[in-house]
Amino acid sequence: MKEPFGINRRKFLAKAGAGATVTMIWPFFPSCDTKTSTTAKPELSKDFQPDIDVELKAVQRDLSVLPGPKTKVWVYEAKLIKGNKEALQPLEGSYLGPIIKVRKGQKVRIRFQNDLPEESIVHWHGMHVPERYDGHPQDVINSGETYIYEYKVMNRAGTYWFHPHPHGRTGPQVYNGLAGLLLVTDDEEQLLNLPQGAFDLPVVIQDRTFDEYNQLVYLNNGQMDRMAGFLGNRILINGSPEQTLSLKAGCKYRLRLLNGSNSRIYKLAWGDGNPVIVFGIDGSLLSTPKELPYLMLGPAKRADVWLDLTNKPEGTELTMKNASFPLEVMSGGMMGDGGMMEGAESDLPQGSEYPVFTVLASGSGSNAYTLPRQLANPDYIDPSTAVNLNAPRQFTFAMGHMEWTINGRTWETTEVADEEIVKLGSTEVWKLINGGGMMSDDDGGGMMDGHGMMGDENGMMNNQGMMGNRMQMPHPIHIHQVQFNILERDVANVDPQLWDAIKDGFVDEGWHDTVLLMPGMSAKVIMQFKNFKGLFVYHCHNLEHEDMGMMRNFKIV
Ligand code: C2O
Ligand code: CU
Ligand code: CU
């Protein structure tokens, strides 16, 4: 029996056996810095009157996911203590969920109880909340402990989500099943006639690998997977291997897409060639809907997609597929010819074509929802109000000396560098750069030379493919606490073939909290630091990169 969530080391060694001398010494283990939070855990406050009060318990369960034996998963189980019944909706039978629905201005209390066998903490991805409710890794609680969140919803209407955030364990905890949706609505959205109830549909896209006992397999190629980021060999929709959504012919739908995968990037296109109609992104509705030939959706990103089945006869099937893009650097065959990793995950390589989900128009009905030409008021930040428009703060995400780094630094629980301190009330431009990086020192030697791994004379990973000296990998960059506008993307250093295959799939309008940077790409984003001082994190949302330390604090003073 394999460890349910362990590393399948045997498989790795078997692959590696083909002529290479491989020693698994890899300085990538997350630092086990024992955190001791300096602040006391927040408690129930008497003068906080919540509109919605929820008990949220993280717990291990055995769940039927595939036919046959049950799967060990980690789930959030929720109970509504106070509030409207519609505010809390489980995803029945799924490891995912729940869906929490709130309105801007409401007060939310969450009583998070950790019944996992390890530390955890919940982060509200995309939400503008005070420091102690943000789920900073230093706020992790032990098994059996409770953490109380009490905050007012200040965000715009949008699709937000929540997931664990303990340093070094976010990847496996999310992979085991822990993630839910936090849907925010507001007055502006309520004036529109957008689909509601059963016609407002979550579509959480994840990839997973199961073993022959139906257990989840994480990082089956050990450190190589960690470095590239985990890629599963099948797609799950809303936590189910059933990739068909049975919807009603004659009706219109709002599909709330969330890429909840640890590291997989999607290029989503309708199989019939019709455009993807996007009207919301991360933390906002767009000002007007956009029609795209395909939609690029990096890890952690959300998009609202309009689906109109009014002229579709019953029985129509519409497939949303992943369209291909040339990013072999990330796929299982990334080691190039003769590489030991060849085919390790090739059932579903990154950037290959495969079905993601199928909409089946199964019954018929009608509804009167409409997609207006004007959605949200585009009150975007005026770039001239930034304190550093012409000299943005720069953050380079790169591989440096065998570690994932941001400006050369790696994660330290409470450390902040001078360049990571910003002023409350200020508007800033940050230039986020995917800096690639070198796998070894610049001496031209084998990548792992001097580190005891893979520096064999087969030259397996030397100077070829991604594992040659240049490190080419996408980084989806996420900043806590804020929603930002994307001012520009610089693609001058992006492989033209890759850019050509993806360039029409980015939605850069709107309010974002995550921006996907393909190899060589950089983006300028603008944001305001409002309301709350404190320590927040920014990081790569490839969860394996994050766990390996591609995360830093920034401090609002
Ligand atoms: Cu969705 Cu810091 O994360
Ligand atoms: Cu976040
Ligand atoms: Cu990354």
Short mmCIF file of C-alpha atoms in Angstrom, two decimals, residues 111-487:
data_model
loop_
_atom_site.label_atom_id
_atom_site.label_comp_id
_atom_site.label_asym_id
_atom_site.label_seq_id
_atom_site.Cartn_x
_atom_site.Cartn_y
_atom_site.Cartn_z
CA ARG A 111 -15.17 29.59 13.05
CA PHE A 112 -12.47 27.51 11.49
CA GLN A 113 -11.80 24.26 13.26
CA ASN A 114 -8.74 22.27 12.30
CA ASP A 115 -9.40 18.55 12.61
CA LEU A 116 -6.63 17.60 10.23
CA PRO A 117 -3.64 15.66 11.51
CA GLU A 118 -1.45 18.74 10.91
CA GLU A 119 -1.33 22.52 11.07
CA SER A 120 -3.51 24.61 8.83
CA ILE A 121 -5.07 28.03 8.37
CA VAL A 122 -7.67 29.38 5.93
CA HIS A 123 -6.92 32.15 3.45
CA TRP A 124 -9.66 34.10 1.66
CA HIS A 125 -8.16 34.45 -1.77
CA GLY A 126 -8.79 37.87 -3.28
CA MET A 127 -10.49 39.34 -0.23
CA HIS A 128 -9.59 42.66 1.34
CA VAL A 129 -9.44 41.79 5.04
CA PRO A 130 -7.38 42.81 8.06
CA GLU A 131 -4.03 41.16 8.60
CA ARG A 132 -5.13 38.67 11.22
CA TYR A 133 -7.99 37.37 9.08
CA ASP A 134 -5.94 36.89 5.95
CA GLY A 135 -4.60 33.44 6.76
CA HIS A 136 -0.94 34.36 6.97
CA PRO A 137 1.22 31.22 7.32
CA GLN A 138 2.37 32.40 10.74
CA ASP A 139 -1.23 32.12 11.96
CA VAL A 140 -1.48 28.36 11.48
CA ILE A 141 -3.30 26.47 14.19
CA ASN A 142 -2.66 22.97 15.41
CA SER A 143 -4.88 19.98 15.04
CA GLY A 144 -7.89 20.44 17.35
CA GLU A 145 -7.64 24.23 17.52
CA THR A 146 -10.06 26.89 16.33
CA TYR A 147 -9.43 30.21 14.61
CA ILE A 148 -12.12 32.88 14.47
CA TYR A 149 -12.45 35.17 11.46
CA GLU A 150 -14.68 38.23 11.70
CA TYR A 151 -14.68 40.66 8.85
CA LYS A 152 -16.84 42.91 6.79
CA VAL A 153 -17.07 42.17 3.09
CA MET A 154 -15.49 45.13 1.31
CA ASN A 155 -14.90 43.55 -2.08
CA ARG A 156 -16.77 44.08 -5.31
CA ALA A 157 -19.02 41.40 -6.75
CA GLY A 158 -16.82 38.59 -7.96
CA THR A 159 -15.77 35.00 -7.58
CA TYR A 160 -13.38 34.58 -4.67
CA TRP A 161 -12.26 31.36 -3.05
CA PHE A 162 -10.68 30.01 0.07
CA HIS A 163 -8.05 27.40 0.72
CA PRO A 164 -5.37 26.45 3.26
CA HIS A 165 -2.19 28.52 3.56
CA PRO A 166 0.31 26.82 5.89
CA HIS A 167 3.79 27.30 4.55
CA GLY A 168 5.19 24.20 2.88
CA ARG A 169 1.88 22.33 3.03
CA THR A 170 -0.50 24.41 0.90
CA GLY A 171 0.09 22.21 -2.17
CA PRO A 172 -0.78 18.88 -0.51
CA GLN A 173 -3.66 20.31 1.54
CA VAL A 174 -5.35 21.83 -1.49
CA TYR A 175 -4.57 18.71 -3.48
CA ASN A 176 -6.20 16.52 -0.85
CA GLY A 177 -9.40 18.46 -1.40
CA LEU A 178 -9.46 21.63 0.66
CA ALA A 179 -10.92 24.53 -1.33
CA GLY A 180 -14.25 26.34 -1.48
CA LEU A 181 -15.85 29.29 -3.20
CA LEU A 182 -16.71 32.65 -1.71
CA LEU A 183 -19.12 34.43 -4.02
CA VAL A 184 -19.60 38.12 -3.43
CA THR A 185 -22.44 40.12 -4.89
CA ASP A 186 -23.14 43.84 -4.59
CA ASP A 187 -25.76 46.44 -5.50
CA GLU A 188 -24.22 47.09 -8.87
CA GLU A 189 -24.41 43.42 -9.83
CA GLN A 190 -27.92 43.05 -8.45
CA LEU A 191 -29.15 45.73 -10.85
CA LEU A 192 -28.08 43.53 -13.74
CA ASN A 193 -30.17 40.62 -14.85
CA LEU A 194 -27.45 37.98 -14.55
CA PRO A 195 -28.26 34.29 -14.00
CA GLN A 196 -28.97 33.26 -10.42
CA GLY A 197 -29.62 30.14 -8.43
CA ALA A 198 -29.21 26.97 -10.48
CA PHE A 199 -28.17 29.07 -13.48
CA ASP A 200 -25.18 30.52 -11.67
CA LEU A 201 -22.90 27.53 -11.89
CA PRO A 202 -19.50 26.90 -10.31
CA VAL A 203 -17.04 25.08 -12.56
CA VAL A 204 -13.91 24.32 -10.57
CA ILE A 205 -11.25 22.74 -12.76
CA GLN A 206 -8.58 20.58 -11.15
CA ASP A 207 -6.26 17.79 -12.17
CA ARG A 208 -5.61 14.76 -10.03
CA THR A 209 -3.91 11.37 -10.24
CA PHE A 210 -5.35 8.30 -8.53
CA ASP A 211 -3.56 5.06 -7.84
CA GLU A 212 -4.99 1.58 -8.37
CA TYR A 213 -6.64 1.76 -4.94
CA ASN A 214 -8.41 5.01 -5.88
CA GLN A 215 -6.13 7.01 -3.61
CA LEU A 216 -4.80 10.42 -4.58
CA VAL A 217 -1.18 10.43 -5.67
CA TYR A 218 0.75 13.61 -5.11
CA LEU A 219 4.21 14.32 -6.45
CA ASN A 220 4.71 10.87 -7.87
CA ASN A 221 8.01 11.89 -9.31
CA GLY A 222 9.27 13.41 -6.15
CA GLN A 223 11.39 16.47 -6.39
CA MET A 224 11.09 16.75 -10.14
CA ASP A 225 7.35 17.22 -9.82
CA ARG A 226 7.82 19.71 -7.07
CA MET A 227 10.09 21.76 -9.23
CA ALA A 228 7.84 21.80 -12.27
CA GLY A 229 4.66 21.81 -10.23
CA PHE A 230 2.26 18.90 -9.91
CA LEU A 231 0.38 17.77 -13.01
CA GLY A 232 -2.33 15.16 -12.61
CA ASN A 233 -3.34 12.72 -15.30
CA ARG A 234 -7.07 13.43 -15.30
CA ILE A 235 -9.40 16.39 -14.98
CA LEU A 236 -12.02 16.72 -12.26
CA ILE A 237 -14.86 19.23 -12.40
CA ASN A 238 -16.23 20.43 -9.06
CA GLY A 239 -14.40 17.55 -7.45
CA SER A 240 -16.06 14.96 -9.63
CA PRO A 241 -14.49 12.78 -12.33
CA GLU A 242 -17.80 13.18 -14.17
CA GLN A 243 -16.88 15.87 -16.69
CA THR A 244 -20.41 16.35 -18.01
CA LEU A 245 -22.61 19.19 -16.82
CA SER A 246 -26.24 18.39 -17.53
CA LEU A 247 -27.92 21.72 -18.23
CA LYS A 248 -31.21 22.79 -19.71
CA ALA A 249 -31.63 23.52 -23.39
CA GLY A 250 -33.25 26.92 -23.83
CA CYS A 251 -31.54 28.45 -20.81
CA LYS A 252 -28.71 30.87 -20.19
CA TYR A 253 -25.97 30.29 -17.65
CA ARG A 254 -23.22 32.01 -15.79
CA LEU A 255 -20.29 29.62 -15.56
CA ARG A 256 -17.96 30.61 -12.75
CA LEU A 257 -14.70 29.04 -13.79
CA LEU A 258 -11.99 28.59 -11.20
CA ASN A 259 -8.66 27.04 -12.04
CA GLY A 260 -8.20 25.27 -8.72
CA SER A 261 -5.29 23.18 -9.98
CA ASN A 262 -1.97 23.23 -8.20
CA SER A 263 0.01 24.18 -11.29
CA ARG A 264 -1.81 23.34 -14.50
CA ILE A 265 -2.56 26.14 -16.97
CA TYR A 266 -5.61 25.93 -19.22
CA LYS A 267 -6.26 27.35 -22.67
CA LEU A 268 -10.01 26.92 -22.78
CA ALA A 269 -11.84 26.82 -26.08
CA TRP A 270 -15.30 25.62 -27.10
CA GLY A 271 -15.08 22.53 -29.28
CA ASP A 272 -17.51 23.97 -31.85
CA GLY A 273 -15.26 26.96 -32.49
CA ASN A 274 -17.60 29.52 -30.96
CA PRO A 275 -15.94 32.30 -28.97
CA VAL A 276 -15.66 32.15 -25.20
CA ILE A 277 -17.70 35.07 -23.84
CA VAL A 278 -16.07 36.39 -20.68
CA PHE A 279 -17.78 38.99 -18.51
CA GLY A 280 -15.97 38.73 -15.19
CA ILE A 281 -12.46 38.08 -13.98
CA ASP A 282 -11.09 37.46 -10.46
CA GLY A 283 -12.55 40.22 -8.27
CA SER A 284 -14.86 42.02 -10.69
CA LEU A 285 -17.28 42.06 -13.53
CA LEU A 286 -15.82 43.58 -16.67
CA SER A 287 -17.19 46.84 -18.03
CA THR A 288 -18.33 45.04 -21.18
CA PRO A 289 -18.31 41.35 -22.17
CA LYS A 290 -15.36 40.15 -24.24
CA GLU A 291 -15.43 37.53 -26.94
CA LEU A 292 -12.24 35.50 -27.08
CA PRO A 293 -11.27 32.61 -29.35
CA TYR A 294 -9.98 30.92 -26.18
CA LEU A 295 -9.34 31.85 -22.58
CA MET A 296 -6.03 31.45 -20.77
CA LEU A 297 -6.66 30.50 -17.16
CA GLY A 298 -3.64 30.14 -14.92
CA PRO A 299 -3.75 28.62 -11.43
CA ALA A 300 -6.01 30.46 -8.95
CA LYS A 301 -7.68 32.57 -11.62
CA ARG A 302 -11.42 32.89 -12.00
CA ALA A 303 -13.46 33.92 -15.01
CA ASP A 304 -17.19 34.36 -15.58
CA VAL A 305 -18.24 32.80 -18.86
CA TRP A 306 -21.62 33.30 -20.51
CA LEU A 307 -23.30 30.19 -21.86
CA ASP A 308 -26.40 30.55 -24.00
CA LEU A 309 -28.28 27.34 -24.75
CA THR A 310 -31.37 29.06 -26.17
CA ASN A 311 -30.93 27.81 -29.70
CA LYS A 312 -29.54 24.42 -28.79
CA PRO A 313 -31.79 21.40 -29.24
CA GLU A 314 -32.04 18.85 -26.46
CA GLY A 315 -29.19 16.39 -26.62
CA THR A 316 -26.65 18.96 -27.82
CA GLU A 317 -23.18 18.39 -26.42
CA LEU A 318 -20.71 21.21 -26.18
CA THR A 319 -17.18 20.47 -25.12
CA MET A 320 -14.85 22.92 -23.50
CA LYS A 321 -11.43 21.68 -24.40
CA ASN A 322 -7.91 22.56 -23.59
CA ALA A 323 -6.42 23.83 -26.84
CA SER A 324 -2.76 23.20 -27.42
CA PHE A 325 0.09 25.58 -26.77
CA PRO A 326 3.81 24.84 -27.03
CA LEU A 327 5.04 24.72 -23.47
CA GLU A 328 6.88 21.45 -23.41
CA VAL A 329 9.10 22.76 -20.68
CA MET A 330 6.38 21.91 -18.26
CA SER A 331 5.23 18.56 -19.53
CA GLY A 332 6.27 15.13 -18.39
CA GLY A 333 8.62 14.83 -21.31
CA MET A 334 10.43 17.94 -20.27
CA MET A 335 13.80 16.40 -19.88
CA GLY A 336 14.23 16.07 -23.59
CA ASP A 337 15.65 13.11 -25.40
CA GLY A 338 16.77 10.25 -23.29
CA GLY A 339 15.67 12.08 -20.19
CA MET A 340 14.48 9.94 -17.38
CA MET A 341 11.26 11.85 -16.96
CA GLU A 342 10.06 11.08 -20.44
CA GLY A 343 6.41 10.22 -20.33
CA ALA A 344 6.16 10.30 -16.58
CA GLU A 345 2.94 12.30 -16.76
CA SER A 346 2.41 12.16 -20.46
CA ASP A 347 -1.18 10.96 -20.14
CA LEU A 348 -2.12 14.61 -19.96
CA PRO A 349 0.84 16.87 -20.72
CA GLN A 350 0.55 20.57 -20.08
CA GLY A 351 -0.37 22.34 -23.30
CA SER A 352 -1.76 19.27 -25.06
CA GLU A 353 -5.30 19.03 -26.38
CA TYR A 354 -7.81 17.26 -24.14
CA PRO A 355 -11.44 17.69 -23.11
CA VAL A 356 -11.98 19.68 -19.90
CA PHE A 357 -15.75 19.44 -19.53
CA THR A 358 -18.83 18.82 -21.65
CA VAL A 359 -22.13 20.65 -21.39
CA LEU A 360 -25.06 18.40 -22.21
CA ALA A 361 -28.36 20.13 -22.98
CA SER A 362 -30.45 17.47 -21.34
CA GLY A 363 -33.89 18.86 -20.59
CA SER A 364 -35.50 21.99 -21.82
CA GLY A 365 -36.66 25.14 -20.18
CA SER A 366 -36.24 28.84 -20.48
CA ASN A 367 -35.13 31.79 -18.45
CA ALA A 368 -35.03 35.49 -19.07
CA TYR A 369 -31.52 36.33 -17.92
CA THR A 370 -29.52 38.63 -20.14
CA LEU A 371 -25.93 39.57 -20.64
CA PRO A 372 -25.92 43.36 -20.70
CA ARG A 373 -23.54 45.27 -22.92
CA GLN A 374 -22.65 47.40 -19.91
CA LEU A 375 -21.70 45.56 -16.75
CA ALA A 376 -19.61 47.16 -14.03
CA ASN A 377 -18.51 50.76 -13.91
CA PRO A 378 -14.84 50.74 -14.94
CA ASP A 379 -13.55 52.82 -12.05
CA TYR A 380 -10.01 51.66 -12.58
CA ILE A 381 -7.05 53.26 -10.89
CA ASP A 382 -5.72 56.36 -12.62
CA PRO A 383 -2.04 55.53 -13.29
CA SER A 384 -1.04 59.14 -12.72
CA THR A 385 -1.96 58.78 -9.05
CA ALA A 386 0.79 56.22 -8.49
CA VAL A 387 3.77 57.32 -6.46
CA ASN A 388 6.14 55.40 -8.73
CA LEU A 389 4.64 55.24 -12.19
CA ASN A 390 7.95 55.83 -13.92
CA ALA A 391 10.03 53.75 -11.55
CA PRO A 392 7.89 50.81 -10.51
CA ARG A 393 8.93 48.50 -7.72
CA GLN A 394 10.35 45.44 -9.42
CA PHE A 395 9.96 41.87 -8.29
CA THR A 396 11.72 39.15 -10.24
CA PHE A 397 10.51 35.58 -9.83
CA ALA A 398 13.29 33.22 -10.74
CA MET A 399 15.32 30.16 -10.03
CA GLY A 400 18.46 31.14 -8.25
CA HIS A 401 21.00 28.78 -6.83
CA MET A 402 18.64 25.84 -6.75
CA GLU A 403 15.86 27.74 -5.06
CA TRP A 404 12.75 29.52 -6.17
CA THR A 405 13.28 33.15 -5.34
CA ILE A 406 11.72 36.59 -5.47
CA ASN A 407 14.40 39.23 -5.99
CA GLY A 408 16.89 36.60 -4.90
CA ARG A 409 15.16 35.91 -1.59
CA THR A 410 13.13 32.99 -0.41
CA TRP A 411 10.40 32.60 2.23
CA GLU A 412 11.02 33.69 5.82
CA THR A 413 7.97 33.66 8.05
CA THR A 414 8.04 37.25 9.26
CA GLU A 415 10.92 38.84 7.38
CA VAL A 416 10.36 41.88 5.18
CA ALA A 417 13.03 43.54 3.08
CA ASP A 418 13.13 47.33 2.73
CA GLU A 419 11.82 47.08 -0.80
CA GLU A 420 8.82 45.14 0.51
CA ILE A 421 7.51 47.96 2.69
CA VAL A 422 4.70 50.12 1.32
CA LYS A 423 2.69 53.00 2.73
CA LEU A 424 -0.93 52.82 3.74
CA GLY A 425 -2.92 55.10 1.49
CA SER A 426 -0.49 54.99 -1.40
CA THR A 427 -1.01 53.86 -4.96
CA GLU A 428 1.85 51.90 -6.47
CA VAL A 429 2.92 50.24 -9.67
CA TRP A 430 4.72 46.91 -9.34
CA LYS A 431 6.57 45.33 -12.19
CA LEU A 432 6.36 41.56 -11.82
CA ILE A 433 8.98 39.77 -13.86
CA ASN A 434 9.32 36.12 -14.77
CA GLY A 435 13.07 36.07 -14.73
CA GLY A 436 13.72 32.48 -15.69
CA GLY A 437 17.03 31.79 -14.06
CA MET A 438 19.90 29.40 -14.11
CA MET A 439 19.76 25.91 -12.76
CA SER A 440 23.41 25.94 -11.88
CA ASP A 441 26.08 28.50 -11.36
CA ASP A 442 27.17 30.21 -14.50
CA ASP A 443 30.18 28.00 -14.96
CA GLY A 444 28.59 26.04 -17.74
CA GLY A 445 28.78 22.83 -15.79
CA GLY A 446 26.02 20.32 -15.42
CA MET A 447 23.05 21.71 -13.69
CA MET A 448 23.39 19.80 -10.52
CA ASP A 449 27.14 19.64 -10.42
CA GLY A 450 28.41 20.10 -6.98
CA HIS A 451 25.05 19.24 -5.58
CA GLY A 452 25.30 15.52 -6.03
CA MET A 453 22.41 15.08 -8.34
CA MET A 454 22.10 14.40 -11.99
CA GLY A 455 25.46 15.69 -12.88
CA ASP A 456 26.32 12.44 -14.56
CA GLU A 457 28.18 12.39 -17.83
CA ASN A 458 25.18 11.25 -19.76
CA GLY A 459 24.47 14.91 -19.66
CA MET A 460 20.91 13.97 -19.19
CA MET A 461 19.82 17.36 -18.18
CA ASN A 462 22.70 19.44 -19.32
CA ASN A 463 22.22 22.07 -21.92
CA GLN A 464 19.10 20.64 -23.39
CA GLY A 465 15.47 21.39 -22.96
CA MET A 466 14.38 23.17 -19.89
CA MET A 467 16.78 21.36 -17.68
CA GLY A 468 19.68 22.72 -19.57
CA ASN A 469 20.96 25.74 -17.82
CA ARG A 470 18.04 28.01 -18.60
CA MET A 471 15.07 27.57 -16.38
CA GLN A 472 11.85 28.34 -18.20
CA MET A 473 8.67 28.06 -16.25
CA PRO A 474 5.40 29.97 -15.93
CA HIS A 475 4.72 31.71 -12.63
CA PRO A 476 1.17 32.77 -11.72
CA ILE A 477 1.81 35.68 -9.37
CA HIS A 478 -0.68 36.46 -6.63
CA ILE A 479 -0.74 39.42 -4.24
CA HIS A 480 -2.79 39.21 -1.07
CA GLN A 481 -4.92 42.01 0.32
CA VAL A 482 -5.43 43.94 -2.93
CA GLN A 483 -7.16 43.73 -6.25
CA PHE A 484 -5.03 45.32 -8.96
CA ASN A 485 -5.38 46.54 -12.53
CA ILE A 486 -2.98 45.25 -15.15
CA LEU A 487 -1.35 48.18 -16.96
#
